């Protein structure tokens, strides 16, 4: 699992993460920004857990 310095770094350097992030709702994007997740796997797991609750 590749980790980046911050969420911005992740989105700038990983196309899969960028596409996934911007396909999410704005509310979920804001929650992810607050968490400052640094890998696609972390972001995906967080988004899935929030969508289930």
mmCIF file of N, CA and C in Angstrom:
data_model
loop_
_atom_site.group_PDB
_atom_site.id
_atom_site.type_symbol
_atom_site.label_atom_id
_atom_site.label_comp_id
_atom_site.label_asym_id
_atom_site.label_seq_id
_atom_site.Cartn_x
_atom_site.Cartn_y
_atom_site.Cartn_z
ATOM 1 N N UNK A 1 0.844 -1.172 0.000
ATOM 2 C CA UNK A 1 0.000 0.000 0.000
ATOM 3 C C UNK A 1 0.893 1.240 0.000
ATOM 4 N N UNK A 2 0.739 2.064 -1.018
ATOM 5 C CA UNK A 2 1.549 3.277 -1.120
ATOM 6 C C UNK A 2 0.878 4.408 -0.354
ATOM 7 N N UNK A 3 1.646 5.078 0.498
ATOM 8 C CA UNK A 3 1.138 6.223 1.255
ATOM 9 C C UNK A 3 1.791 7.488 0.736
ATOM 10 N N UNK A 4 0.991 8.522 0.639
ATOM 11 C CA UNK A 4 1.465 9.820 0.195
ATOM 12 C C UNK A 4 1.559 10.759 1.389
ATOM 13 N N UNK A 5 2.109 11.938 1.185
ATOM 14 C CA UNK A 5 2.320 12.888 2.276
ATOM 15 C C UNK A 5 1.014 13.420 2.857
ATOM 16 N N UNK A 6 0.020 13.592 1.989
ATOM 17 C CA UNK A 6 -1.264 14.134 2.419
ATOM 18 C C UNK A 6 -2.304 13.785 1.350
ATOM 19 N N UNK A 7 -3.540 14.120 1.609
ATOM 20 C CA UNK A 7 -4.606 13.823 0.652
ATOM 21 C C UNK A 7 -4.356 14.510 -0.686
ATOM 22 N N UNK A 8 -3.932 15.751 -0.662
ATOM 23 C CA UNK A 8 -3.663 16.481 -1.908
ATOM 24 C C UNK A 8 -2.593 15.774 -2.728
ATOM 25 N N UNK A 9 -1.552 15.322 -2.082
ATOM 26 C CA UNK A 9 -0.481 14.582 -2.752
ATOM 27 C C UNK A 9 -1.030 13.293 -3.366
ATOM 28 N N UNK A 10 -1.863 12.600 -2.624
ATOM 29 C CA UNK A 10 -2.491 11.368 -3.122
ATOM 30 C C UNK A 10 -3.307 11.653 -4.377
ATOM 31 N N UNK A 11 -4.167 12.670 -4.313
ATOM 32 C CA UNK A 11 -5.034 12.979 -5.453
ATOM 33 C C UNK A 11 -4.248 13.487 -6.655
ATOM 34 N N UNK A 12 -3.164 14.209 -6.412
ATOM 35 C CA UNK A 12 -2.335 14.732 -7.505
ATOM 36 C C UNK A 12 -1.533 13.648 -8.211
ATOM 37 N N UNK A 13 -1.218 12.566 -7.502
ATOM 38 C CA UNK A 13 -0.291 11.573 -8.043
ATOM 39 C C UNK A 13 -0.890 10.204 -8.330
ATOM 40 N N UNK A 14 -2.145 9.998 -7.961
ATOM 41 C CA UNK A 14 -2.759 8.687 -8.161
ATOM 42 C C UNK A 14 -4.116 8.866 -8.842
ATOM 43 N N UNK A 15 -4.175 8.542 -10.128
ATOM 44 C CA UNK A 15 -5.388 8.760 -10.917
ATOM 45 C C UNK A 15 -6.581 7.981 -10.379
ATOM 46 N N UNK A 16 -6.369 6.756 -9.932
ATOM 47 C CA UNK A 16 -7.462 5.954 -9.375
ATOM 48 C C UNK A 16 -8.066 6.649 -8.164
ATOM 49 N N UNK A 17 -7.228 7.154 -7.289
ATOM 50 C CA UNK A 17 -7.706 7.870 -6.099
ATOM 51 C C UNK A 17 -8.452 9.136 -6.491
ATOM 52 N N UNK A 18 -7.920 9.860 -7.451
ATOM 53 C CA UNK A 18 -8.552 11.095 -7.919
ATOM 54 C C UNK A 18 -9.957 10.814 -8.448
ATOM 55 N N UNK A 19 -10.067 9.833 -9.317
ATOM 56 C CA UNK A 19 -11.370 9.502 -9.904
ATOM 57 C C UNK A 19 -12.345 9.012 -8.845
ATOM 58 N N UNK A 20 -11.873 8.194 -7.930
ATOM 59 C CA UNK A 20 -12.722 7.671 -6.853
ATOM 60 C C UNK A 20 -13.214 8.813 -5.965
ATOM 61 N N UNK A 21 -12.298 9.684 -5.549
ATOM 62 C CA UNK A 21 -12.631 10.790 -4.653
ATOM 63 C C UNK A 21 -13.700 11.689 -5.265
ATOM 64 N N UNK A 22 -13.531 12.077 -6.526
ATOM 65 C CA UNK A 22 -14.461 13.014 -7.150
ATOM 66 C C UNK A 22 -15.761 12.355 -7.612
ATOM 67 N N UNK A 23 -15.862 11.041 -7.513
ATOM 68 C CA UNK A 23 -17.125 10.344 -7.773
ATOM 69 C C UNK A 23 -17.990 10.297 -6.510
ATOM 70 N N UNK A 24 -17.397 10.608 -5.359
ATOM 71 C CA UNK A 24 -18.126 10.590 -4.089
ATOM 72 C C UNK A 24 -18.934 11.873 -3.926
ATOM 73 N N UNK A 25 -19.886 11.844 -3.005
ATOM 74 C CA UNK A 25 -20.673 13.041 -2.718
ATOM 75 C C UNK A 25 -19.772 14.116 -2.111
ATOM 76 N N UNK A 26 -20.195 15.362 -2.241
ATOM 77 C CA UNK A 26 -19.404 16.459 -1.667
ATOM 78 C C UNK A 26 -19.282 16.316 -0.156
ATOM 79 N N UNK A 27 -20.332 15.839 0.485
ATOM 80 C CA UNK A 27 -20.303 15.645 1.938
ATOM 81 C C UNK A 27 -19.228 14.628 2.327
ATOM 82 N N UNK A 28 -19.184 13.530 1.600
ATOM 83 C CA UNK A 28 -18.187 12.494 1.890
ATOM 84 C C UNK A 28 -16.776 12.986 1.551
ATOM 85 N N UNK A 29 -16.646 13.749 0.484
ATOM 86 C CA UNK A 29 -15.345 14.340 0.151
ATOM 87 C C UNK A 29 -14.846 15.210 1.301
ATOM 88 N N UNK A 30 -15.741 16.010 1.883
ATOM 89 C CA UNK A 30 -15.349 16.886 2.991
ATOM 90 C C UNK A 30 -14.923 16.073 4.211
ATOM 91 N N UNK A 31 -15.626 14.989 4.493
ATOM 92 C CA UNK A 31 -15.239 14.122 5.610
ATOM 93 C C UNK A 31 -13.848 13.531 5.376
ATOM 94 N N UNK A 32 -13.579 13.125 4.148
ATOM 95 C CA UNK A 32 -12.269 12.561 3.809
ATOM 96 C C UNK A 32 -11.188 13.629 3.935
ATOM 97 N N UNK A 33 -11.493 14.854 3.506
ATOM 98 C CA UNK A 33 -10.522 15.954 3.657
ATOM 99 C C UNK A 33 -10.162 16.160 5.126
ATOM 100 N N UNK A 34 -11.162 16.093 6.000
ATOM 101 C CA UNK A 34 -10.903 16.287 7.434
ATOM 102 C C UNK A 34 -10.033 15.166 7.998
ATOM 103 N N UNK A 35 -10.161 13.968 7.454
ATOM 104 C CA UNK A 35 -9.368 12.829 7.922
ATOM 105 C C UNK A 35 -7.949 12.860 7.355
ATOM 106 N N UNK A 36 -7.758 13.583 6.252
ATOM 107 C CA UNK A 36 -6.464 13.676 5.566
ATOM 108 C C UNK A 36 -5.864 12.287 5.310
ATOM 109 N N UNK A 37 -6.667 11.434 4.709
ATOM 110 C CA UNK A 37 -6.224 10.072 4.397
ATOM 111 C C UNK A 37 -5.130 10.124 3.336
ATOM 112 N N UNK A 38 -4.201 9.163 3.404
ATOM 113 C CA UNK A 38 -3.015 9.225 2.542
ATOM 114 C C UNK A 38 -2.821 8.019 1.643
ATOM 115 N N UNK A 39 -3.827 7.152 1.526
ATOM 116 C CA UNK A 39 -3.719 6.035 0.585
ATOM 117 C C UNK A 39 -5.105 5.729 0.027
ATOM 118 N N UNK A 40 -5.118 5.127 -1.162
ATOM 119 C CA UNK A 40 -6.393 4.763 -1.777
ATOM 120 C C UNK A 40 -7.150 3.783 -0.891
ATOM 121 N N UNK A 41 -6.438 2.824 -0.314
ATOM 122 C CA UNK A 41 -7.086 1.817 0.524
ATOM 123 C C UNK A 41 -7.741 2.453 1.747
ATOM 124 N N UNK A 42 -7.051 3.399 2.379
ATOM 125 C CA UNK A 42 -7.632 4.100 3.534
ATOM 126 C C UNK A 42 -8.880 4.881 3.117
ATOM 127 N N UNK A 43 -8.784 5.575 2.002
ATOM 128 C CA UNK A 43 -9.905 6.378 1.521
ATOM 129 C C UNK A 43 -11.100 5.496 1.181
ATOM 130 N N UNK A 44 -10.855 4.398 0.489
ATOM 131 C CA UNK A 44 -11.925 3.489 0.097
ATOM 132 C C UNK A 44 -12.589 2.867 1.328
ATOM 133 N N UNK A 45 -11.812 2.414 2.280
ATOM 134 C CA UNK A 45 -12.363 1.810 3.498
ATOM 135 C C UNK A 45 -13.179 2.829 4.289
ATOM 136 N N UNK A 46 -12.672 4.052 4.400
ATOM 137 C CA UNK A 46 -13.391 5.097 5.124
ATOM 138 C C UNK A 46 -14.712 5.408 4.428
ATOM 139 N N UNK A 47 -14.684 5.583 3.113
ATOM 140 C CA UNK A 47 -15.896 5.910 2.357
ATOM 141 C C UNK A 47 -16.927 4.795 2.477
ATOM 142 N N UNK A 48 -16.493 3.556 2.365
ATOM 143 C CA UNK A 48 -17.427 2.431 2.476
ATOM 144 C C UNK A 48 -18.043 2.362 3.866
ATOM 145 N N UNK A 49 -17.265 2.620 4.898
ATOM 146 C CA UNK A 49 -17.804 2.572 6.264
ATOM 147 C C UNK A 49 -18.811 3.698 6.486
ATOM 148 N N UNK A 50 -18.569 4.867 5.899
ATOM 149 C CA UNK A 50 -19.492 6.002 6.054
ATOM 150 C C UNK A 50 -20.771 5.782 5.249
ATOM 151 N N UNK A 51 -20.681 5.125 4.114
ATOM 152 C CA UNK A 51 -21.858 4.887 3.280
ATOM 153 C C UNK A 51 -22.760 3.823 3.887
ATOM 154 N N UNK A 52 -22.203 2.932 4.693
ATOM 155 C CA UNK A 52 -22.996 1.875 5.321
ATOM 156 C C UNK A 52 -23.731 2.371 6.552
ATOM 157 N N UNK A 53 -23.268 3.454 7.171
ATOM 158 C CA UNK A 53 -23.913 3.927 8.398
ATOM 159 C C UNK A 53 -24.994 4.940 8.124
#
